[in-house]
PDB file of C-alpha atoms in Angstrom:
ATOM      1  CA  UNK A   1     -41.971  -3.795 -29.734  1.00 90.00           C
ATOM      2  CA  UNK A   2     -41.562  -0.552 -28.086  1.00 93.00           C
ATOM      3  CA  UNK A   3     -39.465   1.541 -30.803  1.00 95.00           C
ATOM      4  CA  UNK A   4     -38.451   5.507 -30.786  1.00 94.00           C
ATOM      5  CA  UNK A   5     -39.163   6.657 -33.974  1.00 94.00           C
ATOM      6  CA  UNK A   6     -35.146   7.314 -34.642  1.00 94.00           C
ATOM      7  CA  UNK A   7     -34.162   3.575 -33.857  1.00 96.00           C
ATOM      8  CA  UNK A   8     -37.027   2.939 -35.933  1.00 96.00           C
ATOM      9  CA  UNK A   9     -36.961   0.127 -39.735  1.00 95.00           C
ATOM     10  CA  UNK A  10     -39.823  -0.780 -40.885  1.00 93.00           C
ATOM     11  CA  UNK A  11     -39.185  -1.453 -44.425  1.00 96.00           C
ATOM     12  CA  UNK A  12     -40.326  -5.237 -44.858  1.00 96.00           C
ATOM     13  CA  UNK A  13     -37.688  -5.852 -47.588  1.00 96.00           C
ATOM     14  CA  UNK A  14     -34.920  -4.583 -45.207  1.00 96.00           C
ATOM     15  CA  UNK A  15     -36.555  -6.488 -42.293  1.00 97.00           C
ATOM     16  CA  UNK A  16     -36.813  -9.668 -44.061  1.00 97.00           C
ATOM     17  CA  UNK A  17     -33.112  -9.252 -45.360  1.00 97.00           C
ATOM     18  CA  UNK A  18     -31.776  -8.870 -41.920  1.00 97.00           C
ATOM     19  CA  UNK A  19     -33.797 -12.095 -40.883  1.00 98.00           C
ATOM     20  CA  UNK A  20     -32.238 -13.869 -43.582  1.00 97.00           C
ATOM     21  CA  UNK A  21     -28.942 -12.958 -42.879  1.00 96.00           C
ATOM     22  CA  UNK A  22     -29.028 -13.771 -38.703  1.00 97.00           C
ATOM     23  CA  UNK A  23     -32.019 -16.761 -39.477  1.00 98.00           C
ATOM     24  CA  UNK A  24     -31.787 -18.317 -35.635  1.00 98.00           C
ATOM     25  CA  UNK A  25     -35.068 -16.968 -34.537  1.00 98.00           C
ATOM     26  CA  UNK A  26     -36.493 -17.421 -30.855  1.00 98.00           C
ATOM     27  CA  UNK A  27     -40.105 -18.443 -31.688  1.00 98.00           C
ATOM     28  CA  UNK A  28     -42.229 -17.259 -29.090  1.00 98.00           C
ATOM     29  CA  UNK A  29     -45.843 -18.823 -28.089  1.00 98.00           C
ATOM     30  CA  UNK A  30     -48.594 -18.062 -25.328  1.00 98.00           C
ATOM     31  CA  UNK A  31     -50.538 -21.789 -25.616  1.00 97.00           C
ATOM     32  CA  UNK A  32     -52.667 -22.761 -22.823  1.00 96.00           C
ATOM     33  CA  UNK A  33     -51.430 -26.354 -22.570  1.00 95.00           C
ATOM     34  CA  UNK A  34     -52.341 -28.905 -19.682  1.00 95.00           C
ATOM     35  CA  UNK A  35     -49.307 -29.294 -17.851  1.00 96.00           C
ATOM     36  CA  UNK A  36     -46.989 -27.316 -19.415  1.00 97.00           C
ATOM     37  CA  UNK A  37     -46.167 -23.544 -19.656  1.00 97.00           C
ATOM     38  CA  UNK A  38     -48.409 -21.587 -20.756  1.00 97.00           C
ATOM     39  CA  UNK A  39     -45.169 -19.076 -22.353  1.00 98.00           C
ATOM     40  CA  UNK A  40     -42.044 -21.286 -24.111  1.00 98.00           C
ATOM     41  CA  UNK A  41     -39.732 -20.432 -26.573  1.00 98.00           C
ATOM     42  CA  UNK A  42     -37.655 -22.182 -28.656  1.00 98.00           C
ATOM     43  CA  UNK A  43     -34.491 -21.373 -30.834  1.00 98.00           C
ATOM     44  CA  UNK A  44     -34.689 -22.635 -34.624  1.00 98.00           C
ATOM     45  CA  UNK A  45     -33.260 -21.594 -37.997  1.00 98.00           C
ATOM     46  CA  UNK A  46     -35.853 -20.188 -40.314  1.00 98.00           C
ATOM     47  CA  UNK A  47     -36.255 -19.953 -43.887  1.00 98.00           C
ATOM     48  CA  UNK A  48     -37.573 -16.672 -45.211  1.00 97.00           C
ATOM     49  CA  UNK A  49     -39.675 -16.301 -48.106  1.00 96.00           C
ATOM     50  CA  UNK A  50     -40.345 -13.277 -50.021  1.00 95.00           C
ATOM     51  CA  UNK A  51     -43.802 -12.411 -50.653  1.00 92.00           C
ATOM     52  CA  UNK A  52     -45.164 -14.093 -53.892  1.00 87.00           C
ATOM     53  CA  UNK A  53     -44.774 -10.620 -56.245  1.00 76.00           C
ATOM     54  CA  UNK A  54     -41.610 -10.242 -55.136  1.00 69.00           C
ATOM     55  CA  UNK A  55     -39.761 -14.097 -55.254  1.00 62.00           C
ATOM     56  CA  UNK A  56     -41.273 -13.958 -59.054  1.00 58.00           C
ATOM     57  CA  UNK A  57     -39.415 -10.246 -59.584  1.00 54.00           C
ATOM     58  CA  UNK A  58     -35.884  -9.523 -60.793  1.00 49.00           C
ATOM     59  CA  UNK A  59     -33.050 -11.617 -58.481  1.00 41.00           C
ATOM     60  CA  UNK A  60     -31.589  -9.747 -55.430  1.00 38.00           C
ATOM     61  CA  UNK A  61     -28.160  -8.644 -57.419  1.00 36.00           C
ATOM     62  CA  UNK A  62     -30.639  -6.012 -59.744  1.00 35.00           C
ATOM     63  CA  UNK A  63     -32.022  -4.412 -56.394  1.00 35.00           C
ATOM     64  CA  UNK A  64     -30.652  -1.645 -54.564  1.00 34.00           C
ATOM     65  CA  UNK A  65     -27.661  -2.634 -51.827  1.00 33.00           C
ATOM     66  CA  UNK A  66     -30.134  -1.423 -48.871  1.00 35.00           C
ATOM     67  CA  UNK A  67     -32.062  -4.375 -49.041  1.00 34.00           C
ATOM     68  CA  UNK A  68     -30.078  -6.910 -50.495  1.00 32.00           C
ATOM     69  CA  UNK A  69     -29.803  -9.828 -48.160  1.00 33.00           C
ATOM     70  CA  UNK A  70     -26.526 -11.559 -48.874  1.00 30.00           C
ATOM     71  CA  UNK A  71     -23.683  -9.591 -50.200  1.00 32.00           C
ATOM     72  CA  UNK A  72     -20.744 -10.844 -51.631  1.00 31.00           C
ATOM     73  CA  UNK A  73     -18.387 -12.554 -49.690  1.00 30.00           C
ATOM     74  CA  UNK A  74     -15.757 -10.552 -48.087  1.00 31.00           C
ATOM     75  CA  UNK A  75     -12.171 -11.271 -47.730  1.00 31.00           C
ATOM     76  CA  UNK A  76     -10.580 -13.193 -44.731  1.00 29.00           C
ATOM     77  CA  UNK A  77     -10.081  -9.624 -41.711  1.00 30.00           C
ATOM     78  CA  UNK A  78     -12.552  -8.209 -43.886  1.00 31.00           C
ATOM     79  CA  UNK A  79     -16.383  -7.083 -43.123  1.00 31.00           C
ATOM     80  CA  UNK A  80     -19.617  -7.212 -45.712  1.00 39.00           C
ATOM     81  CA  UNK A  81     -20.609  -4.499 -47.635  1.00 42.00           C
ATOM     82  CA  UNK A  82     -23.410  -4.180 -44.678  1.00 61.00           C
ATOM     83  CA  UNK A  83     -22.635  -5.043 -41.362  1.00 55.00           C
ATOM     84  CA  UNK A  84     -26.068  -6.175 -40.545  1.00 62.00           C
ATOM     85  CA  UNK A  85     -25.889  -9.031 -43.050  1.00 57.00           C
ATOM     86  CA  UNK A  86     -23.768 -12.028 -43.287  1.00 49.00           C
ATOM     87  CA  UNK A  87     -21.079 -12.653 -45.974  1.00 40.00           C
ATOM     88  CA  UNK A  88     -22.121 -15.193 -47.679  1.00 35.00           C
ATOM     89  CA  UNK A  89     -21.352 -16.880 -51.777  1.00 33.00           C
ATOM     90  CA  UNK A  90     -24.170 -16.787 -54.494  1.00 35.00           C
ATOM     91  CA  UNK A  91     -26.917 -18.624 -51.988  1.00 36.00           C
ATOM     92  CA  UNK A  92     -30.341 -17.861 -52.888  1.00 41.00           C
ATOM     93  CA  UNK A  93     -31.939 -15.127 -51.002  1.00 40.00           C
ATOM     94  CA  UNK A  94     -35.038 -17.518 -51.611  1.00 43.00           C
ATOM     95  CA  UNK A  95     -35.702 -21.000 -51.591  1.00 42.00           C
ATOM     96  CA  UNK A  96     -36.245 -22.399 -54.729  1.00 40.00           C
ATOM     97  CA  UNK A  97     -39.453 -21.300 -57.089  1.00 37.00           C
ATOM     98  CA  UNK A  98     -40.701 -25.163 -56.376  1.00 36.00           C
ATOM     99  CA  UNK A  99     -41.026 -24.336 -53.013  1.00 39.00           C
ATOM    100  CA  UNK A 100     -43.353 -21.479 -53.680  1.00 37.00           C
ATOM    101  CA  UNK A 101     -46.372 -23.773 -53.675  1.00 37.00           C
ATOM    102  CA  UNK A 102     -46.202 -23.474 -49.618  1.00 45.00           C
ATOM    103  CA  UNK A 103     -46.477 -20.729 -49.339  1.00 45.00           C
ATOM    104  CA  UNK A 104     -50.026 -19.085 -48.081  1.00 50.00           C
ATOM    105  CA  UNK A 105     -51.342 -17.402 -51.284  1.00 46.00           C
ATOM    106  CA  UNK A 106     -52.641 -14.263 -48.292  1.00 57.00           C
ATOM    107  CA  UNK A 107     -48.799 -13.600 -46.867  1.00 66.00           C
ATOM    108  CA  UNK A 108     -48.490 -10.076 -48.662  1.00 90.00           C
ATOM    109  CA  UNK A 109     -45.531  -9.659 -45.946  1.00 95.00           C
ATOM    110  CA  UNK A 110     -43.730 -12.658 -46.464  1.00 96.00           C
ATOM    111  CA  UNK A 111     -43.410 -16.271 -44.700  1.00 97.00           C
ATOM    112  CA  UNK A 112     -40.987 -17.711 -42.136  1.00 98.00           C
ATOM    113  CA  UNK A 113     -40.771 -21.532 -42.482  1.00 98.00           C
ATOM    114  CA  UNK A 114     -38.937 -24.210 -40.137  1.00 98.00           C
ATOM    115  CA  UNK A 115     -39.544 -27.659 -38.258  1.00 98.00           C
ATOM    116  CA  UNK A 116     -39.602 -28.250 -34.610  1.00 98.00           C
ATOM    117  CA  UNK A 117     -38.861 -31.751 -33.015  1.00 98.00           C
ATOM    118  CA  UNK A 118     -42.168 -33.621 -32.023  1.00 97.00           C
ATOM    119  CA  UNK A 119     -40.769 -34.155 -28.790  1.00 97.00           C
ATOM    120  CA  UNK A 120     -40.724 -30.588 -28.037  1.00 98.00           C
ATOM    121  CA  UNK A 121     -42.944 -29.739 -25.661  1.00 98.00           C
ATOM    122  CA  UNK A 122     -43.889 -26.286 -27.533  1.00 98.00           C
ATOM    123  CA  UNK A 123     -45.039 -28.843 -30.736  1.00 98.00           C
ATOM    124  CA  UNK A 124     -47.836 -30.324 -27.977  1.00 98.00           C
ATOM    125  CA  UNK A 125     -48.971 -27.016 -27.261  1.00 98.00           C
ATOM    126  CA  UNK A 126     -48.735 -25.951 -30.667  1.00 98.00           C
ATOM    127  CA  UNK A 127     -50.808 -29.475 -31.546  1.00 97.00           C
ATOM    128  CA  UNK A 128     -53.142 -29.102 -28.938  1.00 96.00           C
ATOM    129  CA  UNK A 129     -53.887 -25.421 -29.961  1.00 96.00           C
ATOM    130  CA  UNK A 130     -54.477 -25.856 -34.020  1.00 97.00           C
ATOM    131  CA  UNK A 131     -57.648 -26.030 -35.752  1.00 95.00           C
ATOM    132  CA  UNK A 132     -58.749 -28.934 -38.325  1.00 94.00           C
ATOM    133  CA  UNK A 133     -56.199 -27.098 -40.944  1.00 94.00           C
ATOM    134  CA  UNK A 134     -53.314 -26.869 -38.884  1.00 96.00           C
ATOM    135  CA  UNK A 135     -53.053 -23.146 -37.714  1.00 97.00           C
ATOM    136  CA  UNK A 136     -53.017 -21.817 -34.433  1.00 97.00           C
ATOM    137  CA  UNK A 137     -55.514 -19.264 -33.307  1.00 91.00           C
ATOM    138  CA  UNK A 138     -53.252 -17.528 -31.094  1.00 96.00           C
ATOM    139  CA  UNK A 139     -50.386 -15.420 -33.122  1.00 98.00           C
ATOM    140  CA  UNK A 140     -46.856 -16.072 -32.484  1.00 98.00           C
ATOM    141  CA  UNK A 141     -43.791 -13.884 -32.120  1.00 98.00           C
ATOM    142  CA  UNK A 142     -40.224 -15.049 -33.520  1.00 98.00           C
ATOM    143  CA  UNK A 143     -37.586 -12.427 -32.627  1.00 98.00           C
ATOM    144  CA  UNK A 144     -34.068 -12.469 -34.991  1.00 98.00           C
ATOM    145  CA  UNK A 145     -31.345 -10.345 -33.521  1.00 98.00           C
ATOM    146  CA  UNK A 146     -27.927  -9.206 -34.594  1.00 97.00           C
ATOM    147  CA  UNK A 147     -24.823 -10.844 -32.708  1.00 97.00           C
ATOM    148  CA  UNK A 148     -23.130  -8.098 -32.226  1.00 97.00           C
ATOM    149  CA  UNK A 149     -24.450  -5.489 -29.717  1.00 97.00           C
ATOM    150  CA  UNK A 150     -22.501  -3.993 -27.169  1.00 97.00           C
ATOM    151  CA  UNK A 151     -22.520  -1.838 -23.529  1.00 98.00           C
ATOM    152  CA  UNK A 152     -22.170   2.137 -24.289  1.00 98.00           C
ATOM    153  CA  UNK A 153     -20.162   3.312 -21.439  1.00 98.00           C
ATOM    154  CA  UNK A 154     -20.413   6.988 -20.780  1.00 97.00           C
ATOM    155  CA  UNK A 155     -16.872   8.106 -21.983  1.00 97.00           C
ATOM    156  CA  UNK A 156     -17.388   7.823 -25.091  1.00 97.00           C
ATOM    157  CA  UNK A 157     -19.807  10.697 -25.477  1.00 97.00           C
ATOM    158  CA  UNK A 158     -16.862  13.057 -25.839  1.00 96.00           C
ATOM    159  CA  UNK A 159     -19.001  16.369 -25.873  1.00 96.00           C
ATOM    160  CA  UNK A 160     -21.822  16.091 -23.756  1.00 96.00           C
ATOM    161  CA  UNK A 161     -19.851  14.106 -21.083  1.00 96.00           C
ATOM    162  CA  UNK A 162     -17.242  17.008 -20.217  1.00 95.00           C
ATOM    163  CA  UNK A 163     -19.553  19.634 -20.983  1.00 96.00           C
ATOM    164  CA  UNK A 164     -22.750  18.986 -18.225  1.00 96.00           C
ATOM    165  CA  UNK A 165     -22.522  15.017 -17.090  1.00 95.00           C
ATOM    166  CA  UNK A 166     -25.861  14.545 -17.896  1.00 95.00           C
ATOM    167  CA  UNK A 167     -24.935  10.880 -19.430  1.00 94.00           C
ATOM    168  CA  UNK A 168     -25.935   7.523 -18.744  1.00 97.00           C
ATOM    169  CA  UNK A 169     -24.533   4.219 -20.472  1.00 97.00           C
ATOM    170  CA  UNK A 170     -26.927   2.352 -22.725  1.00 97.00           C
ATOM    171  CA  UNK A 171     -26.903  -0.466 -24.936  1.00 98.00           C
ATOM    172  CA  UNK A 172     -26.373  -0.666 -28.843  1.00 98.00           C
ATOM    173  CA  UNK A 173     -28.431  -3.736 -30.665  1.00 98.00           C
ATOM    174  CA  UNK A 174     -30.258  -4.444 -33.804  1.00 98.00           C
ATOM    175  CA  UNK A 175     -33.329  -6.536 -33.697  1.00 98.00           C
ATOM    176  CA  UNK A 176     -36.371  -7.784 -35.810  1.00 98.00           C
ATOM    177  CA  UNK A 177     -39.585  -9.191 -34.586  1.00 98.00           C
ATOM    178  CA  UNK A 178     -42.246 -11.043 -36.683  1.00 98.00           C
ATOM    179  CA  UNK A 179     -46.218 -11.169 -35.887  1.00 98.00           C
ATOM    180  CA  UNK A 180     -47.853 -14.017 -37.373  1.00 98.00           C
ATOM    181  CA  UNK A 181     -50.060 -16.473 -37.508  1.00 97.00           C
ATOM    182  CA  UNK A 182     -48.923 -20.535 -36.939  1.00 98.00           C
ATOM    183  CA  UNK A 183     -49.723 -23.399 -39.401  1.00 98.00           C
ATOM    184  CA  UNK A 184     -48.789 -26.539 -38.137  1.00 98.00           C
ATOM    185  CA  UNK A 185     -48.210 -29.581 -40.648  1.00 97.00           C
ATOM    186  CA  UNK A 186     -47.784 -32.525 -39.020  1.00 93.00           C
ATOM    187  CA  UNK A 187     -48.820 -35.987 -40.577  1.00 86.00           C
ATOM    188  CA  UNK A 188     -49.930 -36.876 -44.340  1.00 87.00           C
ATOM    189  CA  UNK A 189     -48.342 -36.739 -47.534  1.00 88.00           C
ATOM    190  CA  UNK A 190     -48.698 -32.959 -47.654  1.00 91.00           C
ATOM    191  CA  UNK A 191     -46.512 -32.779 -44.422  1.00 95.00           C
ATOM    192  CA  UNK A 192     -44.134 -35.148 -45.870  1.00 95.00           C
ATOM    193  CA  UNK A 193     -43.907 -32.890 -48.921  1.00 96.00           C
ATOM    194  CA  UNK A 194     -43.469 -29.966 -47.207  1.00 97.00           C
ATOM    195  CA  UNK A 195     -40.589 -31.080 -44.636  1.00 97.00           C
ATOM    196  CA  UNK A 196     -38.888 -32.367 -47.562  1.00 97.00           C
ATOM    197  CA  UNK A 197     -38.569 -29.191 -49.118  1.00 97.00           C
ATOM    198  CA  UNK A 198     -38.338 -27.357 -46.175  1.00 97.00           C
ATOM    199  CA  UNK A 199     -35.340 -29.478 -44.808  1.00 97.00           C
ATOM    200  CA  UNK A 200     -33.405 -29.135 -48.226  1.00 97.00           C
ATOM    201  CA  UNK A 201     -34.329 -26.058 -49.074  1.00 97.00           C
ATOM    202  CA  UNK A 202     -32.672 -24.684 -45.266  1.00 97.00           C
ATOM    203  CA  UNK A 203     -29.374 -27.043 -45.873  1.00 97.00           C
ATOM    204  CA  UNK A 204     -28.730 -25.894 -49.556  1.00 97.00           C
ATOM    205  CA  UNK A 205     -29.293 -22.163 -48.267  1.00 96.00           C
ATOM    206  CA  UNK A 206     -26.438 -22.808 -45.445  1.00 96.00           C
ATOM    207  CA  UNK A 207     -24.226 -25.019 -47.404  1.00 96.00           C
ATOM    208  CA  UNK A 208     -23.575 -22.508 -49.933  1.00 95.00           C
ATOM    209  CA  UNK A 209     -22.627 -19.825 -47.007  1.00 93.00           C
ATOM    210  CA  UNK A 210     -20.468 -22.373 -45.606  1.00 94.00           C
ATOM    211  CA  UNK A 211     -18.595 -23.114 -48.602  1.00 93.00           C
ATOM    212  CA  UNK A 212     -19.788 -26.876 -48.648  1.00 91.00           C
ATOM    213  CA  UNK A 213     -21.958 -28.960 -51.249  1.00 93.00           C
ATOM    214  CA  UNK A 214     -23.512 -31.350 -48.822  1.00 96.00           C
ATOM    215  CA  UNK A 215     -27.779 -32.430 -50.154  1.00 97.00           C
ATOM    216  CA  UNK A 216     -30.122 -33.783 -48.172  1.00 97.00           C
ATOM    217  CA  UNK A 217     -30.039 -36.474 -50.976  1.00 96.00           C
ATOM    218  CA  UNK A 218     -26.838 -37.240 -50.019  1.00 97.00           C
ATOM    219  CA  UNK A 219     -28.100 -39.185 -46.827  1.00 97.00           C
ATOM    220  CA  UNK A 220     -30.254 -42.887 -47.234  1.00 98.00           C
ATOM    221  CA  UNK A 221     -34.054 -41.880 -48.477  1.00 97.00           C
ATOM    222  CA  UNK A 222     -35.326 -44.201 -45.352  1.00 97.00           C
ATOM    223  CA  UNK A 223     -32.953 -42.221 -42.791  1.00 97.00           C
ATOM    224  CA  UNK A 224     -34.277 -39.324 -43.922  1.00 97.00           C
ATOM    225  CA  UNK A 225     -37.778 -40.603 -43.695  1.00 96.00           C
ATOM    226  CA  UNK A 226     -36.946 -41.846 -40.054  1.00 96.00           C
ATOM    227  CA  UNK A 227     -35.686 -38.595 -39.077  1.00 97.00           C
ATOM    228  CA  UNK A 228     -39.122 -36.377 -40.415  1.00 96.00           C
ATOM    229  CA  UNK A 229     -40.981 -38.578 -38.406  1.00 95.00           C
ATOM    230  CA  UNK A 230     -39.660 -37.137 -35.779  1.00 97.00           C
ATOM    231  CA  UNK A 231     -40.536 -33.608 -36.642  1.00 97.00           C
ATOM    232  CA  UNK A 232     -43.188 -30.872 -37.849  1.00 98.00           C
ATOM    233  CA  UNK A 233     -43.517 -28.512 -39.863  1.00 98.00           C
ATOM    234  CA  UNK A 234     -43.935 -24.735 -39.435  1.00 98.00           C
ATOM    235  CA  UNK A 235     -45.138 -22.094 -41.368  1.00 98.00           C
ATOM    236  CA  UNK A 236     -45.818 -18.785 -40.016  1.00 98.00           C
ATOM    237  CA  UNK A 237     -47.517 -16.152 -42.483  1.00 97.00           C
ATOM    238  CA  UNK A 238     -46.337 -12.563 -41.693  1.00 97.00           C
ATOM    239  CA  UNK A 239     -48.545 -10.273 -40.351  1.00 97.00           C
ATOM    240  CA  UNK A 240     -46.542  -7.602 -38.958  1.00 97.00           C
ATOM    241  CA  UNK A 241     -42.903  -7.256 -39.085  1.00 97.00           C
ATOM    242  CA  UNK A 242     -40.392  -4.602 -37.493  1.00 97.00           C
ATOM    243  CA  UNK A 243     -37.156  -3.439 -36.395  1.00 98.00           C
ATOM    244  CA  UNK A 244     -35.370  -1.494 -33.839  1.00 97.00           C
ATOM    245  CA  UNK A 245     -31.952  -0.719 -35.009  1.00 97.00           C
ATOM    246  CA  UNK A 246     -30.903   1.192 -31.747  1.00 97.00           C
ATOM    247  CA  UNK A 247     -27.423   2.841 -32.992  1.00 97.00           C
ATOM    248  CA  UNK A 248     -26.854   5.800 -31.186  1.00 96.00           C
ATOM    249  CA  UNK A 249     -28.307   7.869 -34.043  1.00 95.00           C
ATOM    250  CA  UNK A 250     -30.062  10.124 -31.400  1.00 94.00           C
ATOM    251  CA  UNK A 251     -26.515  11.389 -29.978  1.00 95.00           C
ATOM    252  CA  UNK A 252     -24.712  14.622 -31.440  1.00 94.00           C
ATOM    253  CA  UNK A 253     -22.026  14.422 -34.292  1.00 94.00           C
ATOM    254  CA  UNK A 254     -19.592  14.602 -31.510  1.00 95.00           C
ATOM    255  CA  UNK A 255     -20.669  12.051 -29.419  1.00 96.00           C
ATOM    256  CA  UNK A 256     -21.677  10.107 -32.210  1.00 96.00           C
ATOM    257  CA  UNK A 257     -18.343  10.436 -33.508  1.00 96.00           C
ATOM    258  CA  UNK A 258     -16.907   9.427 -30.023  1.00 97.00           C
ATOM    259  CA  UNK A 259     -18.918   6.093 -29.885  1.00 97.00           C
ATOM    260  CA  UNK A 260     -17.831   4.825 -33.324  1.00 97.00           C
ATOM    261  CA  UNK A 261     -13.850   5.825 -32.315  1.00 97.00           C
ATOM    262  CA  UNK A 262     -14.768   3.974 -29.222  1.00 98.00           C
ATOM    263  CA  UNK A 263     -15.565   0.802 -30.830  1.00 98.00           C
ATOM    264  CA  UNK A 264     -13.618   0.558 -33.611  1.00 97.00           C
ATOM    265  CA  UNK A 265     -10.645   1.546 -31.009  1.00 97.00           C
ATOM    266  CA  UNK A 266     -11.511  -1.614 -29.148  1.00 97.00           C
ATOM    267  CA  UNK A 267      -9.555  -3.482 -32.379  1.00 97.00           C
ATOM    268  CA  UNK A 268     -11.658  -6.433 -31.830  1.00 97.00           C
ATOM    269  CA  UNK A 269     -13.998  -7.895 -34.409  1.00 97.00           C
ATOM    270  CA  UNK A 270     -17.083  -7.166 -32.623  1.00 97.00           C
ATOM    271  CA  UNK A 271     -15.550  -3.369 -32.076  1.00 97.00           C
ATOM    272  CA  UNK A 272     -15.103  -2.593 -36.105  1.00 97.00           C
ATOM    273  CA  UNK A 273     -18.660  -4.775 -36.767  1.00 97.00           C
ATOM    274  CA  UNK A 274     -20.675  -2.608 -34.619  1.00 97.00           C
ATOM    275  CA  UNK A 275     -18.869   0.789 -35.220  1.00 96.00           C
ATOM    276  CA  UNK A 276     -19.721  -0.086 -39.411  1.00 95.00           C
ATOM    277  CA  UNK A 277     -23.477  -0.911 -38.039  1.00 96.00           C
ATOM    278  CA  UNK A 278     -23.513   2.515 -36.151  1.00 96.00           C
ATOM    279  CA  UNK A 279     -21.794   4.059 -38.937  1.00 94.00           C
ATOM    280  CA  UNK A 280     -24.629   2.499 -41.611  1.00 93.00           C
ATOM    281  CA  UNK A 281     -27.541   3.870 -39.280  1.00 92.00           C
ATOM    282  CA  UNK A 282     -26.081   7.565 -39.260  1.00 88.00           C
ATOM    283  CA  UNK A 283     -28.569   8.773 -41.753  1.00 71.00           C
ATOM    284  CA  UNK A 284     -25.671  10.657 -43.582  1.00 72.00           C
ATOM    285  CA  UNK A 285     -23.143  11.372 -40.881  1.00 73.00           C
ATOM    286  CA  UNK A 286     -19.604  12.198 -41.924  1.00 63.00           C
ATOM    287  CA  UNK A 287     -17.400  10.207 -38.775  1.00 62.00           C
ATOM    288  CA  UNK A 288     -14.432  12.868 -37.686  1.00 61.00           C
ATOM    289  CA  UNK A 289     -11.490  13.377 -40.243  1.00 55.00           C
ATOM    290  CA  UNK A 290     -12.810  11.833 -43.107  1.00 54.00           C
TER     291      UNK A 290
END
């Protein structure tokens, strides 16, 4: 990822929070593949482990706000403590400690897990491609990004604009992208271990931001047998993990000032989200007439 060093995040805890909090990841592969593409991506919701040291260390409400990855919830108009994380109730911020047997004992940066249909064509090439243990010899990329970004007209740069004309529009987004290398687990009682936990540990995470109490236990033990048949497991061990948080934090005060007006002028949702995500990034920045 191409980052100036202003736009720049690359504290793993932060990075892992923000994938946890906007989990629909684009996984990314380049997989030589008879047939098919040699480049496909695919969209899937990801579960994000800590590393072991920290899942076994004090819960997430102990830890400093800047990395915690689910705040509390916030009221019905109203906006999380940090606008690059979801509201969300008391949901873990990581699976459960039984699930920390998956986990490969080397992933010092963390671990994304998630399943894949079998009728994917990306799980053939991902197949095709693994060794006699499952993983991959070609890394993978899996990009998470924010859903609010937004254009940057030109007006809103309410010094530089009048003063010389020398402006451009640009583009205002938040994004994380994960290096890492692929295990695939696909048949055996292992795999069937590992998709169970994987598939419950994912629906108990999201049913608790959704407000609902729904279990994979709820549904017939052969459905749910029927229905892992019919998919594979994931598990990607961090290698490298960064963010560009591109928030106009190389403009002036003024015209930094002028872009977070602009927004939160709009009086739209997306408007007040992503002036309080520009506002987060300003390293200190006091916005006009406060």
């Amino acid at each position: 990822m191409y980052i100036r060093p202003v736009h720049a995040e690359l504290d793993p805890s932060v990075l892992r929070a923000f994938a946890r909090a906007h989990p629909l990841g684009q996984l990314t592969t380049a997989l030589p593949c008879p047939g098919l593409d040699t480049l496909q991506t695919t969209h899937l919701p990801f579960v994000i482990d800590d590393p072991p040291a920290l899942s076994s260390s004090p819960s997430p409400s102990s830890s400093s706000s800047s990395s915690s990855p689910l705040p509390p919830p916030a009221a019905p108009g109203a906006y999380p403590t940090s606008a690059f994380n979801s509201p969300a109730p008391d949901a873990p911020a990581t699976p459960s400690a039984s699930s920390s047997a998956v986990r490969p004992a080397s992933a010092a940066l963390g671990t994304l897990r998630a399943h894949m249909a079998r009728a994917n064509p990306q799980t053939k090439a991902l197949l095709s491609s693994a060794g006699p243990d499952g993983v991959v010899a070609t890394d993978v990329l899996v990009l998470f990004t924010a859903p609010t970004h937004a254009y940057v007209s030109p007006r809103l740069y309410v010094s530089t604009k009048p003063a010389s004309g020398k402006v451009v529009p640009t583009w205002d987004y938040a994004a994380v992208q994960v290096y890492g290398r692929l295990r695939v687990l696909d048949r055996g009682d292992t795999a069937g271990a590992w998709l169970q936990r994987q598939v419950e540990d994912l629906s108990d995470t999201h049913e608790a931001r959704a407000g609902g109490a729904w279990k994979v236990g709820d549904a017939p033990a052969s459905y749910v047998e029927a229905l892992k048949r019919g998919i594979v497991g994931l598990e990607i061990e961090i290698l490298k993990i960064e963010g560009r948080f591109k928030l106009s934090q190389e403009m002036g005060d003024e015209d930094w000032n002028g872009v977070v007006e602009g927004f939160r002028a709009l009086g739209t949702e997306d408007g007040h989200r992503l002036a309080q995500m520009i506002e987060e990034r300003g390293k200190g920045r006091t916005r006009a007439g406060q």
